[in-house]
Short mmCIF file of C-alpha atoms in Angstrom, two decimals:
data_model
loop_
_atom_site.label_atom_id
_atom_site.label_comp_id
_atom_site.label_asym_id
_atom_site.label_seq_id
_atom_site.Cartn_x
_atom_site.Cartn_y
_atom_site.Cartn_z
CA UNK A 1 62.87 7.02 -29.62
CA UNK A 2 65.40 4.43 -29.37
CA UNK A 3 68.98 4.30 -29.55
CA UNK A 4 70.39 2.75 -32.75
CA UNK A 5 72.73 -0.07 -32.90
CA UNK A 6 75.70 -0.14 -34.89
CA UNK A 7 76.70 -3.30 -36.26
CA UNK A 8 79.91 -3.32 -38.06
CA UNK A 9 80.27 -6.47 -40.17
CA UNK A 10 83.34 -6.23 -42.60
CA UNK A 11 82.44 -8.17 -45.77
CA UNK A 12 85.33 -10.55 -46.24
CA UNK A 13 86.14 -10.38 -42.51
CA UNK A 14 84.87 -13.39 -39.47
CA UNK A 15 84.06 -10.87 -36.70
CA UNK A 16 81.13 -8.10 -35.94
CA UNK A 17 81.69 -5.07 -33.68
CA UNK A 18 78.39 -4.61 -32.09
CA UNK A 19 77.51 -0.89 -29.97
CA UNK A 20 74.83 0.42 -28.41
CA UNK A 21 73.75 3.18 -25.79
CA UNK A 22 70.79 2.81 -23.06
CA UNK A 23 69.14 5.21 -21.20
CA UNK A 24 70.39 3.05 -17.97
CA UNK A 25 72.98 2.42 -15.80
CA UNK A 26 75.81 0.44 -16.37
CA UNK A 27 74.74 -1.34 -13.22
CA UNK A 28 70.81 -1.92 -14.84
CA UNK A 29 72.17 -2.59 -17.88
CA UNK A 30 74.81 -5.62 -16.93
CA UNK A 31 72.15 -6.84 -14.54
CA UNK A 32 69.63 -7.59 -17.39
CA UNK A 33 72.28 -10.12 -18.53
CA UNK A 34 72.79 -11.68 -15.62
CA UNK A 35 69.57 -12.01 -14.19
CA UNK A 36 67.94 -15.15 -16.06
CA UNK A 37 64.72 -13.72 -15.04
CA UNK A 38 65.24 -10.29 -16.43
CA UNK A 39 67.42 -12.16 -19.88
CA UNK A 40 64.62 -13.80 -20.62
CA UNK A 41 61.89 -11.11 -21.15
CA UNK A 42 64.58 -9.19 -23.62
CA UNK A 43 66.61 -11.46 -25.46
CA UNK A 44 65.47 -11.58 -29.59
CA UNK A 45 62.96 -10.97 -31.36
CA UNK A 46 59.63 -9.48 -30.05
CA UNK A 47 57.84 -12.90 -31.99
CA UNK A 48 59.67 -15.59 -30.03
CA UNK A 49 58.73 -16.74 -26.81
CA UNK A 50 62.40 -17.20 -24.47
CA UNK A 51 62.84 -19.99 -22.12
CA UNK A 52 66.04 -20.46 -19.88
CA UNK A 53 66.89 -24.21 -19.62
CA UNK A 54 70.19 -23.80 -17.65
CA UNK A 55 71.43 -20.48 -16.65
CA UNK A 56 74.92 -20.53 -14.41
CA UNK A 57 76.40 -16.88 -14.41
CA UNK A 58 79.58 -17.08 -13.57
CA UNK A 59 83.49 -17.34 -14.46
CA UNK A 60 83.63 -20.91 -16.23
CA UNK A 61 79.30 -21.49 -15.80
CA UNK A 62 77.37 -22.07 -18.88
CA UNK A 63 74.03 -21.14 -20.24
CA UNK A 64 71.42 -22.44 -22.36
CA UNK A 65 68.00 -20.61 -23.90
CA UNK A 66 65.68 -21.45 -26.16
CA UNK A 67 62.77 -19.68 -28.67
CA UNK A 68 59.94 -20.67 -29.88
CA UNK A 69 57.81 -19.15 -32.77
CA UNK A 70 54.09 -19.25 -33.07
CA UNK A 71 54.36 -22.39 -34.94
CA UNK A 72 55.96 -23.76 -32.17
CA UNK A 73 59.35 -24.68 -33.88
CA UNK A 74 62.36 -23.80 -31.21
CA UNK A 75 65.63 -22.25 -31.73
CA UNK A 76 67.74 -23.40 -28.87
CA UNK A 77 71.26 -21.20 -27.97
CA UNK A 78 74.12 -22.48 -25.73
CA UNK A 79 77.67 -21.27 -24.30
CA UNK A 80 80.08 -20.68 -22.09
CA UNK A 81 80.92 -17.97 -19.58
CA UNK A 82 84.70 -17.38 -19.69
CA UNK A 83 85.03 -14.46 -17.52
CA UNK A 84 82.89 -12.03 -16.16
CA UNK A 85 83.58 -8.97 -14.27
CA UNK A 86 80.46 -7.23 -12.49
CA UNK A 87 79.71 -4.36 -14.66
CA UNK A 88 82.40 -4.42 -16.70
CA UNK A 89 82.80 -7.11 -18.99
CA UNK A 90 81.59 -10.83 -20.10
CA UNK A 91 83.76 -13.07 -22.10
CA UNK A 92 81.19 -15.99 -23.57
CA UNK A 93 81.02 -18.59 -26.45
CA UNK A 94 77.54 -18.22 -28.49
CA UNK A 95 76.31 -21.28 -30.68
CA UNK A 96 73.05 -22.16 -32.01
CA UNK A 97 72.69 -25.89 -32.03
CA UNK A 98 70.67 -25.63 -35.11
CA UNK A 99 74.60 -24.70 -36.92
CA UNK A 100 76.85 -26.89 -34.96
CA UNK A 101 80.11 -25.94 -34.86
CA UNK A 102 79.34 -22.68 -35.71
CA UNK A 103 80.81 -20.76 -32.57
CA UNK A 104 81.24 -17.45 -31.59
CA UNK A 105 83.20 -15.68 -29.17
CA UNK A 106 82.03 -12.53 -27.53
CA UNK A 107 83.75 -9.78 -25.44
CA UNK A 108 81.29 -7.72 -24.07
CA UNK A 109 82.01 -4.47 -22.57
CA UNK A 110 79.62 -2.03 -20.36
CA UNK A 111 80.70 1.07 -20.29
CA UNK A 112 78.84 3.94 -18.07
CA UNK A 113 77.97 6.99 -19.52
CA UNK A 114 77.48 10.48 -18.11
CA UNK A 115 74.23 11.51 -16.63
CA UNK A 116 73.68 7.40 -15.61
CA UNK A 117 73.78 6.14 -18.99
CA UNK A 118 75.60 3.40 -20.85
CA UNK A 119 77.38 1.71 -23.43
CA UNK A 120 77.25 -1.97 -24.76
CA UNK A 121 80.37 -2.40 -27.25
CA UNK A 122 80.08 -6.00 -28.24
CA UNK A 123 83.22 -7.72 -30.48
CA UNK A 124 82.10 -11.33 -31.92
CA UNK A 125 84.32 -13.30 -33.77
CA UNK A 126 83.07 -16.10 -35.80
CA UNK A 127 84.94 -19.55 -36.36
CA UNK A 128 84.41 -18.53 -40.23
CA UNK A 129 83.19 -15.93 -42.58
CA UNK A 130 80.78 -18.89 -43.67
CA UNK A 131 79.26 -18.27 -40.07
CA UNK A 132 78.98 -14.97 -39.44
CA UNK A 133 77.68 -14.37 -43.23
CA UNK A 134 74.93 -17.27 -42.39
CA UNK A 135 74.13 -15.38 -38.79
CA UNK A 136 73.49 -12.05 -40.30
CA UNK A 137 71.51 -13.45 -43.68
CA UNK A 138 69.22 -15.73 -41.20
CA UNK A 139 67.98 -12.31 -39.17
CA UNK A 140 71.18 -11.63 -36.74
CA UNK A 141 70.60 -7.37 -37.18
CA UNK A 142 66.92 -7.86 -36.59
CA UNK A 143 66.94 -10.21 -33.56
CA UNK A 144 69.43 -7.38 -31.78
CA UNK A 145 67.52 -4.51 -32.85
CA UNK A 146 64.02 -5.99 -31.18
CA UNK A 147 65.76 -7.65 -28.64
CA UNK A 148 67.58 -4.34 -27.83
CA UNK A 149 64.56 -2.08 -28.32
CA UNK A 150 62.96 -5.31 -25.98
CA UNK A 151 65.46 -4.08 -23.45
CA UNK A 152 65.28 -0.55 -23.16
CA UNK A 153 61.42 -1.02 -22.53
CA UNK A 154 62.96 -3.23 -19.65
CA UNK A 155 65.28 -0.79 -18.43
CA UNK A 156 62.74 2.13 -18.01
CA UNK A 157 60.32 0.12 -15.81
CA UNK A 158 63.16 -0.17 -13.36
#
């Protein structure tokens, strides 16, 4: 069984406290956002296909992914990395250039757990209530549920 994620979205309110538990290390666990290679294979939902078209992890590098459904429409995400700290935290913009201007800023924390588990405590805070509405109607609880789920299968083949 998997963990549950906890997504706390005030109605009325232009940020989403995200938190999670794995069955991982807090080492394993920050390292499958770093690594592009390992990003890739968990990020969203199980029916997109990820690419990585510019991956620099690091304090003021930048990212860019995109998805593509069977239908072969993509979904392309970009940002910035504002700070990272090895195993502790990542400070990034999130936008999907499908909603320009529709930014998000995330402060991700990994915390460890006892008997080598982990945390992911996630606080994203939208540019509007418009936004973060929009990201949770178009499938935002889904995509981290799969992609989540995607990443515990991850985690437990080491």
């Amino acid at each position: 069984m998997t963990n549950p994620v906890t997504i706390d979205a005030v109605p009325g309110t232009s940020y989403a406290d995200i938190t999670r538990e794995f069955d991982a290390p807090v080492e394993a666990l920050f390292g499958a956002h770093a690594d592009p290679e390992l990003f890739v294979q968990w990020i969203g939902p199980r029916r997109l296909e990820n690419t990585i078209t510019a991956w620099d992890f690091r304090t003021g590098g930048g990212y860019r992914f995109e998805q593509r459904d069977a239908d072969g429409s993509v979904y392309a995400f970009r940002g910035m990395f504002h700070t990272i700290r090895e195993n502790e935290i990542i400070i990034q913009t999130f936008e999907f250039e499908g909603w320009p201007d529709g930014v998000s800023i995330d402060v991700i924390r990994f915390e460890a757990l006892p008997g080598g588990r982990s945390r992911l405590v996630d606080h994203g805070v939208f540019e509007s209530i418009e936004t973060m509405d929009a990201f949770l109607k178009e499938g935002m609880t889904d995509g981290l549920e799969q992609g989540y789920e995607r990443l515990d299968e991850l985690l437990a083949r080491g």
